[in-house]
Coordinates of C-alpha atoms in Angstrom, one line a residue:
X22 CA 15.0 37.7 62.7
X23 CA 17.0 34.8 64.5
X24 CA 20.4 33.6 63.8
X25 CA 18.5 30.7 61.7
X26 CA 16.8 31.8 59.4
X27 CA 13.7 29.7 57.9
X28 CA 14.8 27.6 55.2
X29 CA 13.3 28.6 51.3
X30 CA 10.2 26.6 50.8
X31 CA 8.9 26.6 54.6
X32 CA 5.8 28.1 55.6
X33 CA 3.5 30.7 54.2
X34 CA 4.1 33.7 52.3
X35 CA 5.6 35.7 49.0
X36 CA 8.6 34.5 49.7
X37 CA 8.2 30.4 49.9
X38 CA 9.4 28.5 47.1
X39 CA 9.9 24.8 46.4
X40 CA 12.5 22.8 47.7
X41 CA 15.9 20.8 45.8
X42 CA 14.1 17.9 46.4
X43 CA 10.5 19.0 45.3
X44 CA 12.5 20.3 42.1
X45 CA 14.7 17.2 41.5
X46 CA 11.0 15.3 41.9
X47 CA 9.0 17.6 39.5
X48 CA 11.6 17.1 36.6
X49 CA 12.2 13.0 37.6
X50 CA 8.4 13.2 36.6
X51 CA 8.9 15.0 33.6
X52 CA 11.2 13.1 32.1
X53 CA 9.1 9.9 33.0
X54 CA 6.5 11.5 31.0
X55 CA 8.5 12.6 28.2
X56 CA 9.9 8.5 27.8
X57 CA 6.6 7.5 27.6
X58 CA 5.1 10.3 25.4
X59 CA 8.1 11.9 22.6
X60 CA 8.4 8.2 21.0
X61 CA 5.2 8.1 20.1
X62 CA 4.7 11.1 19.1
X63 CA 8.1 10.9 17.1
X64 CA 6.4 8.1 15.3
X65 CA 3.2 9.0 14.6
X66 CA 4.8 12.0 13.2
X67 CA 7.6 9.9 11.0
X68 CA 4.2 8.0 9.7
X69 CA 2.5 10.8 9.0
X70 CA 5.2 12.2 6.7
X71 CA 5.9 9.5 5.3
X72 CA 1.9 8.7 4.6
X73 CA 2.2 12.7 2.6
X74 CA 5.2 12.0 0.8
X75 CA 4.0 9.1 -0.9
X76 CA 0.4 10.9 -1.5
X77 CA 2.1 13.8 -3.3
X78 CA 4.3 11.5 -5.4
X79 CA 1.9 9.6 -6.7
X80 CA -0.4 12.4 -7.7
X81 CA 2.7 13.9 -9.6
X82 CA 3.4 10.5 -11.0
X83 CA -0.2 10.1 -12.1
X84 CA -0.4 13.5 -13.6
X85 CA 2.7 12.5 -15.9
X86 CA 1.3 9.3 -17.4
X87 CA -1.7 11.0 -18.0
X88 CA 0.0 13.6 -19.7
X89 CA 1.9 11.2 -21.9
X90 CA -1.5 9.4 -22.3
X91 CA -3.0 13.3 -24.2
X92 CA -0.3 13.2 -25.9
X93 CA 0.3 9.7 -27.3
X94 CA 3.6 8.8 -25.7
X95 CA 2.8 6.6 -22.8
X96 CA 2.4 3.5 -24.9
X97 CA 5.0 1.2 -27.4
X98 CA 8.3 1.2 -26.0
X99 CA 10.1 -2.0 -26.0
X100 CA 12.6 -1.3 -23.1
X101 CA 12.4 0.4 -19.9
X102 CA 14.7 2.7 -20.5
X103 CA 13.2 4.6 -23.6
X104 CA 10.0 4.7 -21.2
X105 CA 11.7 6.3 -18.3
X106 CA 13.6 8.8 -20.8
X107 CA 10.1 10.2 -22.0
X108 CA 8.6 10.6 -18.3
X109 CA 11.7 12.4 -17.2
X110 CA 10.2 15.1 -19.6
X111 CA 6.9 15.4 -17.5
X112 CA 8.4 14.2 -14.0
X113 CA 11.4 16.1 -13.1
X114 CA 14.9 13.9 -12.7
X115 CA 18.3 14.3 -11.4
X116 CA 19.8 11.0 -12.2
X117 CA 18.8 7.8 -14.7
X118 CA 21.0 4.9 -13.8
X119 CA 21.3 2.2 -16.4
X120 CA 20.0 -1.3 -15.7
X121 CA 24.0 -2.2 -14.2
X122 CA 23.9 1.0 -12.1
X123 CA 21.1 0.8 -10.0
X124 CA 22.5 1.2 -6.9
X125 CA 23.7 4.6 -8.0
X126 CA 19.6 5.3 -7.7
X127 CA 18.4 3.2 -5.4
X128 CA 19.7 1.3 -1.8
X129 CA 20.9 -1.5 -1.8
X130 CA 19.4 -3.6 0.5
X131 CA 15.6 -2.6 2.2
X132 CA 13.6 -4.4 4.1
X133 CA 10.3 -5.9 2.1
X134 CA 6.9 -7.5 4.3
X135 CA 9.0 -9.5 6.4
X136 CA 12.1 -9.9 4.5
X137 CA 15.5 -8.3 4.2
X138 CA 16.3 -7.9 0.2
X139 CA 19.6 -7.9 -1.4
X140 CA 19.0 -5.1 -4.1
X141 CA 22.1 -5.5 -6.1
X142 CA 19.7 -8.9 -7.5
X143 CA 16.9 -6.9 -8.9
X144 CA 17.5 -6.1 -12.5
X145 CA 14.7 -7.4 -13.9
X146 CA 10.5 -7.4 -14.2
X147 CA 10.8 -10.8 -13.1
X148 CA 12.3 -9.7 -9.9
X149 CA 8.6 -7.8 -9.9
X150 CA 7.0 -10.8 -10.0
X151 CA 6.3 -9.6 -13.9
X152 CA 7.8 -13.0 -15.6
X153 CA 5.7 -12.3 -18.9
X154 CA 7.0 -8.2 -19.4
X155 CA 10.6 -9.3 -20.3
X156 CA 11.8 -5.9 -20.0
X157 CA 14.4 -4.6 -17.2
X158 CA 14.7 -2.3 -14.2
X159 CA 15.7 1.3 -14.7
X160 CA 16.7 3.5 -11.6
X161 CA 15.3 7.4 -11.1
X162 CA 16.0 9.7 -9.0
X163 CA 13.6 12.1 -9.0
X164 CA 14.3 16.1 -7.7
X165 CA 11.9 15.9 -4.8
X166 CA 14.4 13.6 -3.5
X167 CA 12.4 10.4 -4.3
X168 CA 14.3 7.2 -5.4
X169 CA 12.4 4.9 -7.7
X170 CA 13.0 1.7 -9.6
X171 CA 11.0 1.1 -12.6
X172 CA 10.2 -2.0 -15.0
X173 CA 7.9 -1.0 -18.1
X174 CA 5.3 -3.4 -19.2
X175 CA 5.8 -3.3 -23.5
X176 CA 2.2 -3.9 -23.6
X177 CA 1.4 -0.7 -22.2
X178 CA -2.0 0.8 -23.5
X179 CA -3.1 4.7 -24.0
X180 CA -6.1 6.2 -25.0
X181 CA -5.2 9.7 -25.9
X182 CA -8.7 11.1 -26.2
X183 CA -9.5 9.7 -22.4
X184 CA -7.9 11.4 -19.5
X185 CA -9.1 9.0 -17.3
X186 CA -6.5 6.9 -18.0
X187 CA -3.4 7.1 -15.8
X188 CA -1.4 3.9 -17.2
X189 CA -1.6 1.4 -14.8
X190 CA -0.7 -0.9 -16.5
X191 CA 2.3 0.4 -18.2
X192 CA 4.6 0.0 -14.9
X193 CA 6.1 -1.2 -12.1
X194 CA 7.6 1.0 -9.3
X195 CA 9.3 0.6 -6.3
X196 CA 10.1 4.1 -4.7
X197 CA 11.8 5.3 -1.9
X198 CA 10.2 8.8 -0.7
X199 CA 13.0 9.5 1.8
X200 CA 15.7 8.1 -1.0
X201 CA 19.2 6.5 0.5
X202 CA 17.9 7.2 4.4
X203 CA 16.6 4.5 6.4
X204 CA 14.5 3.0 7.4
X205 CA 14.2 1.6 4.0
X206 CA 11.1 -0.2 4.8
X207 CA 8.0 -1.4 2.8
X208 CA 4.7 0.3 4.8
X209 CA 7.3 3.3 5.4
X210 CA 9.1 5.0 3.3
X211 CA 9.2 2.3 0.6
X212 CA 6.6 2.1 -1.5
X213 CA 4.9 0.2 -4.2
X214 CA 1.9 0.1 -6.9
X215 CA 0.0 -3.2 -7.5
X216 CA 2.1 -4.3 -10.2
X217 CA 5.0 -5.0 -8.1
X218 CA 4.1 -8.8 -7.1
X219 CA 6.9 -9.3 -5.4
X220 CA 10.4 -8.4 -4.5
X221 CA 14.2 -10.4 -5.8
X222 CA 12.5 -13.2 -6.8
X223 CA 10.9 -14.1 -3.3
X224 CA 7.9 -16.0 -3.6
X225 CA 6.3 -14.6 -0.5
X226 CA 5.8 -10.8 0.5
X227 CA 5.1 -12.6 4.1
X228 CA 3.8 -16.0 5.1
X229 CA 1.4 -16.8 8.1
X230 CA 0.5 -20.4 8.7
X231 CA 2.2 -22.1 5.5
X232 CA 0.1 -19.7 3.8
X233 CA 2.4 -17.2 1.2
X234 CA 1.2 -13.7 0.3
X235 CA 2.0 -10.8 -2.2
X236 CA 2.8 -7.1 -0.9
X237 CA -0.4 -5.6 -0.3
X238 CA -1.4 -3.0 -2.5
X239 CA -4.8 -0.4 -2.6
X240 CA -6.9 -0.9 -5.4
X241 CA -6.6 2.6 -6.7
X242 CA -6.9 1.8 -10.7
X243 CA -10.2 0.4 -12.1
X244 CA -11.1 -1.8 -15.1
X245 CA -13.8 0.2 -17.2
X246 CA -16.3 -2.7 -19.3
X247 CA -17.1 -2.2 -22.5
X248 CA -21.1 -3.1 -22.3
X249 CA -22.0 -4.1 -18.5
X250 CA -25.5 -4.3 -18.1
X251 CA -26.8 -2.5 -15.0
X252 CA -29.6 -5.4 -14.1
X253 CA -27.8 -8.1 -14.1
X254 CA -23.9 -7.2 -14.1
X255 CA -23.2 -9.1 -16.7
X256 CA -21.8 -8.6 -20.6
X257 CA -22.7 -9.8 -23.9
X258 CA -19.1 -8.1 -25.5
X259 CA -17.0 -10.5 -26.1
X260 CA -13.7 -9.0 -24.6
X261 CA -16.0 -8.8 -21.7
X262 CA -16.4 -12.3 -21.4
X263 CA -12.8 -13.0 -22.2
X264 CA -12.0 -10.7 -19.5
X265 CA -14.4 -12.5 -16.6
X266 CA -13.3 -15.9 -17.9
X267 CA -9.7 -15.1 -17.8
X268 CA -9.4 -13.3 -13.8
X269 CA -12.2 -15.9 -12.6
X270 CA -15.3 -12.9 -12.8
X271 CA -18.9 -14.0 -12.5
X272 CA -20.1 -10.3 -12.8
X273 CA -18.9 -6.6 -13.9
X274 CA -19.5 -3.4 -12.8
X275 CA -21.3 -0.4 -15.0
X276 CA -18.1 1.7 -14.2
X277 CA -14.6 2.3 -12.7
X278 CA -14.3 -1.3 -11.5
X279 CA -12.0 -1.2 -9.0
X280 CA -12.4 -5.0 -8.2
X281 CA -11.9 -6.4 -11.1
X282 CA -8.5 -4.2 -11.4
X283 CA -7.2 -5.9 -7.9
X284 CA -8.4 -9.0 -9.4
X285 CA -6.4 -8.7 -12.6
X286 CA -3.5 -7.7 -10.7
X287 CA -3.4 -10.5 -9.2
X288 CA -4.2 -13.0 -11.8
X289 CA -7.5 -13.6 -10.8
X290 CA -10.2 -14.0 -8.0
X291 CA -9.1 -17.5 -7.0
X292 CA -5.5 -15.8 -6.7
X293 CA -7.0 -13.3 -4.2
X294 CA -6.9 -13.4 -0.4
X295 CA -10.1 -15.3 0.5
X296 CA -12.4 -14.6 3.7
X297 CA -10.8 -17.2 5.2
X298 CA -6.9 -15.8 4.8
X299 CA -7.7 -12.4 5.6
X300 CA -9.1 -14.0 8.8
X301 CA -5.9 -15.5 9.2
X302 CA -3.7 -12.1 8.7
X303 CA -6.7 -10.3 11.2
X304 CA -5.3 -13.1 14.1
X305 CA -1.9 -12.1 13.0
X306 CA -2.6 -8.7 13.4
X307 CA -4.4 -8.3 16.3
X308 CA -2.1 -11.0 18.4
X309 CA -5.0 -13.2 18.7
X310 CA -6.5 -16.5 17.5
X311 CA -10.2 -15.7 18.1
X312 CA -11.0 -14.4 14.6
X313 CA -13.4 -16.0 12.4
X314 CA -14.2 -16.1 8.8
X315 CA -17.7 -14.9 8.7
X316 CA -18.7 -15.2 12.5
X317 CA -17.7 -11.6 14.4
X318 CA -19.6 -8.9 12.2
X319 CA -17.4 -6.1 13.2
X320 CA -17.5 -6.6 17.1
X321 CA -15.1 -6.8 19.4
X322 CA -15.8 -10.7 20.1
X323 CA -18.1 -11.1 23.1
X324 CA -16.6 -8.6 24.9
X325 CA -12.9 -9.4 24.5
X326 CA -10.7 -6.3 23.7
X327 CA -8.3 -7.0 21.0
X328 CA -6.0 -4.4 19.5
X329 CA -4.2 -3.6 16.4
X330 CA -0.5 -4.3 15.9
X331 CA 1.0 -1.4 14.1
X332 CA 4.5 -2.6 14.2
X333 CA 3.4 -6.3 12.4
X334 CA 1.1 -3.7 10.2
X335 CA 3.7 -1.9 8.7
X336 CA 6.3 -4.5 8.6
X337 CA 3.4 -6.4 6.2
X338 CA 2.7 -3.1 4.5
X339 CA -0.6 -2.5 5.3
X340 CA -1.3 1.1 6.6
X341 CA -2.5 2.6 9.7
X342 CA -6.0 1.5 10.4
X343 CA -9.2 2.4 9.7
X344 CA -8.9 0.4 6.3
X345 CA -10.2 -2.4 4.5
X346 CA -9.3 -5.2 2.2
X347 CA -10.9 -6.7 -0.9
X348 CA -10.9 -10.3 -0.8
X349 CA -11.4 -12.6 -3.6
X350 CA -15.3 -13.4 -3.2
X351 CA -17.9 -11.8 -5.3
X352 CA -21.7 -11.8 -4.0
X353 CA -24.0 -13.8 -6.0
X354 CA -27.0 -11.8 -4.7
X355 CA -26.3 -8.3 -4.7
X356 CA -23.4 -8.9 -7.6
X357 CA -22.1 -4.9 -7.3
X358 CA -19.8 -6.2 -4.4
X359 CA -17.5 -8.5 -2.9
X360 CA -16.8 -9.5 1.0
X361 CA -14.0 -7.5 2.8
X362 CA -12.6 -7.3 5.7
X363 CA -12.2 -4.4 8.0
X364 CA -9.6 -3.9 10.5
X365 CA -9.8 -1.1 13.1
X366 CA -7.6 -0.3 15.8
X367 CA -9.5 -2.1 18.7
X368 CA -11.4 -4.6 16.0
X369 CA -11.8 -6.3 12.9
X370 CA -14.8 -7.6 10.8
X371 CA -16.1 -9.5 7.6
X372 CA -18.2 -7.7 5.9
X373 CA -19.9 -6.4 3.0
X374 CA -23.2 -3.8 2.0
X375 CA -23.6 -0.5 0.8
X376 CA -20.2 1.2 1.7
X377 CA -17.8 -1.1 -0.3
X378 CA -19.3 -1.5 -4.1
X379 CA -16.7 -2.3 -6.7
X380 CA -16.4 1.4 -7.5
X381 CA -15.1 2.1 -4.3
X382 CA -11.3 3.4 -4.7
X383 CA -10.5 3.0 -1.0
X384 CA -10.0 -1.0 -0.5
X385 CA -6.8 -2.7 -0.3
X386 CA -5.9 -6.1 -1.6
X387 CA -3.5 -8.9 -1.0
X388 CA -2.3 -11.8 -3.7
X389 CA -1.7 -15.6 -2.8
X390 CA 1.8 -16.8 -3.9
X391 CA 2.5 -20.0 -4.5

């Protein structure tokens, strides 16, 4: 053994070992990696909590109104407030604030589609885009730590010997699943049902080209017919007929019509996102202008890779893809569907067929503002 001995590291043997500067390299690496990788993952994760919270409070929100429905007390209230008073019973609460109090439920300011909202404005249904309910907003907190604000329709209908139906049409609610903590942000953690048309009065969710539209919302309600014939999709009832003639319908569905619901939501079919706008959000979308109407059938467009924004996704409010969207065109040949468009994360398509007949619960759909 010389009066130098071999520095740590050199050579062979039990005893070599790495160097400072093999270290200091190794964890340079590492953190490059880590950058690149914990954001995303930070995300994904943020989404996917947020995706569950709003899944579990709407299944306890459904299971409420269709308890009230059993019980006859989800219908004929003339104020929002006696309404939220009886679903306290069946929802659990910590805090009803009065129609001047809202922001003692609810934030006051959130981002909505593309546009930050004063919420110290919205204190009516008309600030829902609901100009014909009349009735106010109440705020709820609930004791899972959601935030909600609610506007009651007084036209509210119940069935009590039909658990099938979940009262749809009784409300409007904006909720909050992570309450007062941000981001505060539609697509997030602020939610909506179809009802809620818009937000403070805005005429526009978003706009894209000159062209205004709603919040987008899942068709997860259905209109059920009173006498749709299976042939030919049509009705001789006559609150059939007034139905199709007042949301713009050529045909019904035997069934849970979830088309006709989006439909009636928005006022009707010609009040519906056409092929041609959902084109138009696809481009948006996918930071592209090659999107057609009716011309790529689900490919990728002669070869060209596009890919799915997620960011302009969420702030829009549309989810994660794989989904789809209803648009406002029925099919005069097969009549038990309407086109769509579907939006992947490395493509979109128009389409139509087998997988998307107006019972299908899954679709999405987006309103035209004026």
């Amino acid at each position: 053994m010389g009066l130098f001995p071999r520095p740590m590291g050199e050579g062979k043997g039990e005893g070599a070992a790495f160097t400072l500067a093999e270290v200091l390299i190794t964890l340079a690496i590492i953190g490059v990696v880590a950058a690149m990788t914990i954001p995303t993952l930070v995300a994904n994760y943020q989404e996917k909590s947020w995706g569950t919270a709003a899944t579990v409070f709407e299944r306890k929100l459904t299971e409420a109104l269709k308890v009230m429905n059993v019980q006859g007390t989800l219908a004929g209230y003339q104020t929002t407030e006696s309404f939220v008073e009886e679903l306290s019973k069946h929802f659990k609460t910590t805090k009803i604030c009065a129609n001047d109090k809202l922001q003692d439920c609810f934030s006051s300011e959130v981002t909505y589609g593309n546009e930050v909202v004063d919420m110290t404005k919205v204190k009516t249904a008309k600030h829902f885009g609901q100009d014909e309910w009349g009735t106010e907003i109440i705020g709820t907190q609930f004791a899972n730590g959601t935030t909600a604000l609610i506007a009651y329709n007084p036209k509210c209908s119940q069935d009590p010997y039909s658990n099938t139906i979940t009262g749809s049409d009784c409300l409007a609610i904006l909720y909050d699943t992570t309450g007062y903590k941000t981001p505060n942000t539609s697509g997030k953690d602020l939610r909506a049902n179809g009802n809620v048309q818009s937000l403070g009065g805005s005429s526009c969710a978003f706009e894209i080209d000159g062209t205004c539209f709603g919040m987008p919302f899942q068709a997860n309600s259905a209109h059920t017919w009173n006498a749709c014939n299976s042939s030919t999709y049509t009705s001789t009832d006559a609150e059939d007929q007034a139905y199709m003639q007042k949301y713009g319908l050529d045909y019904c569905y035997p069934g849970n019509d979830y088309f006709a619901k989006a439909a009636e939501t928005c006022g009707g079919t010609s009040k519906m996102a056409q092929i041609s706008d959902l084109a138009t959000i696809a481009n948006y979308l996918y930071d592209t202008d090659i999107v057609g109407e009716k011309t790529d059938n689900g490919s990728k467009f002669d070869g060209n890779t596009i890919a799915f924004n997620p960011t302009k996704g969420s702030s829009l409010g549309f989810p994660s893809p794989s989904f789809w969207v209803w648009s406002g065109e029925e099919d005069s040949l097969s009549k038990d569907i309407a086109s769509i468009r579907e939006f992947y994360s490395d493509s979109t398509g128009w389409g139509y067929g087998i997988l998307y007949p107006r019972d299908n619960s899954n679709g999405w759909a987006v309103c035209l503002d004026d």
